[in-house]
Amino acid sequence: QDMINEELSTKSEHTVRNAWGLVSASLRDAGVPVPAVKLPRVPVNEMAYLEPEEIPLFLAAIEGDPAEIEILLELHGLRRSEMMTVIQNDRIDLKHNTITVSGAIVPGKNHKLVEKKTNKSRGSTRTVPIMIPRLAALVKEYRSSGKPIPVHGNTMILKHVHAACAAAGVTDVTNHGL
């Protein structure tokens, strides 16, 4: 318990809980009894989301943005790792108006991107209907031009999401809130 308390003086509650999870799993795996400790409660941050009436305003604000396709994919519920796989492997089916989410591209050693054949969870492999027609139109436009769909860094996309929220006068959201 003293070690937990000491770590809490310099680390976040979330970091300490995660670290203890690793330590206790390792102890159990080695057959060592896990001491009972009191862990801190992790504060729950309220995630901001767009209200239904704000979505058209937000869509108008991102129109023509360099990261528009990525932002639209986030609005369709894709994680960044899934979005990168969908774009790189051309998993947007315009004939059936769907997005096939399967696999992920994540940072590996030395931050080099690595493609994984599996998603974060079993339920993450899914087919998503394209609900925003502008997404299909942009993909069609890129395909007919022969240019690849650009993939931007997460920080750049987040900056553009915040700017679009401000420009539209809607709830300020993050990529996860989309």
Tab-separated table of C-alpha atoms in Angstrom:
chain	number	residue	atom	x	y	z
A	1	GLN	CA	0.000	0.000	0.000
A	2	ASP	CA	2.920	2.325	0.761
A	3	MET	CA	4.234	1.800	-2.770
A	4	ILE	CA	0.823	2.590	-4.268
A	5	ASN	CA	0.562	5.767	-2.179
A	6	GLU	CA	4.087	6.816	-3.133
A	7	GLU	CA	3.357	6.338	-6.843
A	8	LEU	CA	0.194	8.425	-6.482
A	9	SER	CA	2.298	11.379	-5.344
A	10	THR	CA	3.856	11.628	-8.829
A	11	LYS	CA	1.564	9.643	-11.161
A	12	SER	CA	-2.079	9.842	-12.168
A	13	GLU	CA	-4.711	7.564	-10.661
A	14	HIS	CA	-5.203	5.953	-14.063
A	15	THR	CA	-1.483	5.208	-14.466
A	16	VAL	CA	-1.217	3.703	-10.973
A	17	ARG	CA	-4.297	1.486	-11.510
A	18	ASN	CA	-2.918	0.257	-14.847
A	19	ALA	CA	0.526	-0.408	-13.376
A	20	TRP	CA	-0.976	-2.336	-10.451
A	21	GLY	CA	-3.024	-4.375	-12.911
A	22	LEU	CA	0.183	-5.466	-14.636
A	23	VAL	CA	2.004	-6.175	-11.364
A	24	SER	CA	-0.875	-8.160	-9.847
A	25	ALA	CA	-1.384	-10.191	-13.045
A	26	SER	CA	2.332	-11.009	-13.074
A	27	LEU	CA	2.258	-12.055	-9.424
A	28	ARG	CA	-0.788	-14.300	-9.991
A	29	ASP	CA	0.841	-15.827	-13.066
A	30	ALA	CA	3.948	-16.639	-10.999
A	31	GLY	CA	1.824	-18.201	-8.244
A	32	VAL	CA	2.675	-15.431	-5.773
A	33	PRO	CA	-0.122	-14.200	-3.504
A	34	VAL	CA	-1.317	-10.742	-4.466
A	35	PRO	CA	-1.460	-8.366	-1.499
A	36	ALA	CA	-4.716	-6.520	-0.906
A	37	VAL	CA	-4.297	-2.824	-1.636
A	38	LYS	CA	-6.665	0.085	-1.853
A	39	LEU	CA	-6.570	1.590	-5.338
A	40	PRO	CA	-7.668	5.109	-6.148
A	41	ARG	CA	-10.871	5.794	-8.032
A	42	VAL	CA	-10.209	7.047	-11.519
A	43	PRO	CA	-12.168	10.228	-12.171
A	44	VAL	CA	-14.682	9.795	-14.968
A	45	ASN	CA	-14.400	12.493	-17.587
A	46	GLU	CA	-17.603	13.397	-19.312
A	47	MET	CA	-17.185	12.945	-23.050
A	48	ALA	CA	-18.659	15.702	-25.170
A	49	TYR	CA	-20.790	14.676	-28.150
A	50	LEU	CA	-22.512	16.630	-30.868
A	51	GLU	CA	-26.259	16.979	-30.422
A	52	PRO	CA	-28.277	15.718	-33.422
A	53	GLU	CA	-29.148	19.268	-34.500
A	54	GLU	CA	-25.440	20.237	-34.382
A	55	ILE	CA	-24.320	17.555	-36.854
A	56	PRO	CA	-25.449	19.403	-40.035
A	57	LEU	CA	-23.680	22.562	-38.806
A	58	PHE	CA	-20.518	20.563	-38.093
A	59	LEU	CA	-20.691	18.849	-41.500
A	60	ALA	CA	-20.928	22.243	-43.222
A	61	ALA	CA	-17.907	23.461	-41.223
A	62	ILE	CA	-15.682	20.517	-42.251
A	63	GLU	CA	-16.643	20.593	-45.937
A	64	GLY	CA	-13.470	21.015	-47.980
A	65	ASP	CA	-11.198	20.373	-44.989
A	66	PRO	CA	-8.046	18.378	-45.864
A	67	ALA	CA	-9.016	15.800	-43.216
A	68	GLU	CA	-12.708	15.701	-44.155
A	69	ILE	CA	-12.763	12.001	-45.109
A	70	GLU	CA	-11.073	11.006	-41.868
A	71	ILE	CA	-13.424	13.175	-39.820
A	72	LEU	CA	-16.422	11.671	-41.637
A	73	LEU	CA	-15.118	8.157	-40.903
A	74	GLU	CA	-14.829	9.106	-37.223
A	75	LEU	CA	-18.453	10.287	-37.365
A	76	HIS	CA	-19.284	6.789	-38.620
A	77	GLY	CA	-17.817	5.372	-35.398
A	78	LEU	CA	-14.372	4.278	-36.604
A	79	ARG	CA	-11.297	4.410	-34.388
A	80	ARG	CA	-8.159	5.914	-35.898
A	81	SER	CA	-6.507	2.484	-36.260
A	82	GLU	CA	-9.596	1.161	-38.064
A	83	MET	CA	-9.884	4.245	-40.247
A	84	MET	CA	-6.295	3.859	-41.433
A	85	THR	CA	-6.941	0.225	-42.412
A	86	VAL	CA	-10.179	1.116	-44.200
A	87	ILE	CA	-8.401	3.836	-46.210
A	88	GLN	CA	-5.220	1.863	-46.950
A	89	ASN	CA	-7.061	-1.330	-47.917
A	90	ASP	CA	-9.899	0.425	-49.772
A	91	ARG	CA	-12.697	-1.071	-47.679
A	92	ILE	CA	-15.359	1.433	-48.654
A	93	ASP	CA	-17.907	-0.288	-50.874
A	94	LEU	CA	-19.744	2.380	-52.868
A	95	LYS	CA	-21.936	-0.199	-54.624
A	96	HIS	CA	-23.425	-1.361	-51.308
A	97	ASN	CA	-22.805	1.951	-49.505
A	98	THR	CA	-20.903	0.282	-46.659
A	99	ILE	CA	-17.603	0.439	-44.800
A	100	THR	CA	-16.031	-2.887	-43.818
A	101	VAL	CA	-14.074	-2.574	-40.587
A	102	SER	CA	-11.616	-5.428	-40.169
A	103	GLY	CA	-8.088	-5.198	-38.834
A	104	ALA	CA	-6.156	-2.191	-37.595
A	105	ILE	CA	-3.029	-0.190	-38.306
A	106	VAL	CA	-1.231	0.726	-35.097
A	107	PRO	CA	2.174	2.102	-34.090
A	108	GLY	CA	4.698	-0.672	-33.516
A	109	LYS	CA	8.376	-0.596	-32.594
A	110	ASN	CA	10.005	2.799	-33.090
A	111	HIS	CA	6.536	4.201	-33.909
A	112	LYS	CA	6.531	2.438	-37.290
A	113	LEU	CA	2.974	1.609	-38.369
A	114	VAL	CA	2.087	-2.077	-38.363
A	115	GLU	CA	-1.029	-3.723	-39.786
A	116	LYS	CA	-2.846	-6.132	-37.476
A	117	LYS	CA	-5.329	-8.609	-38.920
A	118	THR	CA	-7.565	-8.327	-35.847
A	119	ASN	CA	-9.461	-5.429	-34.319
A	120	LYS	CA	-9.341	-4.186	-30.742
A	121	SER	CA	-12.181	-6.552	-29.879
A	122	ARG	CA	-14.187	-9.271	-31.632
A	123	GLY	CA	-17.216	-6.988	-31.827
A	124	SER	CA	-15.147	-4.324	-33.592
A	125	THR	CA	-15.131	-6.296	-36.848
A	126	ARG	CA	-18.236	-4.946	-38.508
A	127	THR	CA	-19.891	-3.527	-41.591
A	128	VAL	CA	-21.054	0.050	-41.178
A	129	PRO	CA	-23.571	1.679	-43.523
A	130	ILE	CA	-22.453	4.976	-45.039
A	131	MET	CA	-24.863	7.403	-43.407
A	132	ILE	CA	-23.373	10.666	-44.678
A	133	PRO	CA	-23.605	10.881	-48.489
A	134	ARG	CA	-20.708	13.356	-48.634
A	135	LEU	CA	-18.335	10.536	-47.586
A	136	ALA	CA	-19.320	8.390	-50.580
A	137	ALA	CA	-19.016	11.406	-52.905
A	138	LEU	CA	-15.503	12.213	-51.679
A	139	VAL	CA	-14.336	8.598	-51.965
A	140	LYS	CA	-15.743	8.418	-55.502
A	141	GLU	CA	-13.947	11.674	-56.342
A	142	TYR	CA	-10.602	10.358	-55.060
A	143	ARG	CA	-11.008	7.046	-56.869
A	144	SER	CA	-11.757	8.744	-60.195
A	145	SER	CA	-8.756	11.067	-59.773
A	146	GLY	CA	-6.409	8.120	-59.141
A	147	LYS	CA	-5.002	9.890	-56.068
A	148	PRO	CA	-4.855	8.011	-52.753
A	149	ILE	CA	-7.003	9.271	-49.888
A	150	PRO	CA	-4.678	11.237	-47.618
A	151	VAL	CA	-4.055	10.108	-44.055
A	152	HIS	CA	-3.199	12.828	-41.550
A	153	GLY	CA	-1.795	12.686	-38.039
A	154	ASN	CA	-4.181	12.436	-35.130
A	155	THR	CA	-3.083	15.811	-33.721
A	156	MET	CA	-3.805	17.545	-37.020
A	157	ILE	CA	-7.248	15.942	-37.267
A	158	LEU	CA	-8.056	16.925	-33.678
A	159	LYS	CA	-7.005	20.504	-34.383
A	160	HIS	CA	-9.327	20.574	-37.410
A	161	VAL	CA	-12.209	19.061	-35.411
A	162	HIS	CA	-11.833	21.772	-32.743
A	163	ALA	CA	-11.642	24.487	-35.416
A	164	ALA	CA	-14.781	23.157	-37.140
A	165	CYS	CA	-16.679	23.079	-33.833
A	166	ALA	CA	-15.694	26.685	-33.146
A	167	ALA	CA	-16.575	27.791	-36.684
A	168	ALA	CA	-19.956	26.052	-36.529
A	169	GLY	CA	-20.710	27.267	-33.002
A	170	VAL	CA	-21.398	23.717	-31.786
A	171	THR	CA	-20.276	21.633	-28.807
A	172	ASP	CA	-16.483	21.316	-28.800
A	173	VAL	CA	-15.769	17.592	-29.252
A	174	THR	CA	-12.712	15.429	-29.738
A	175	ASN	CA	-12.118	12.636	-32.224
A	176	HIS	CA	-13.483	10.155	-29.644
A	177	GLY	CA	-16.573	12.299	-29.164
A	178	LEU	CA	-17.370	12.057	-32.863
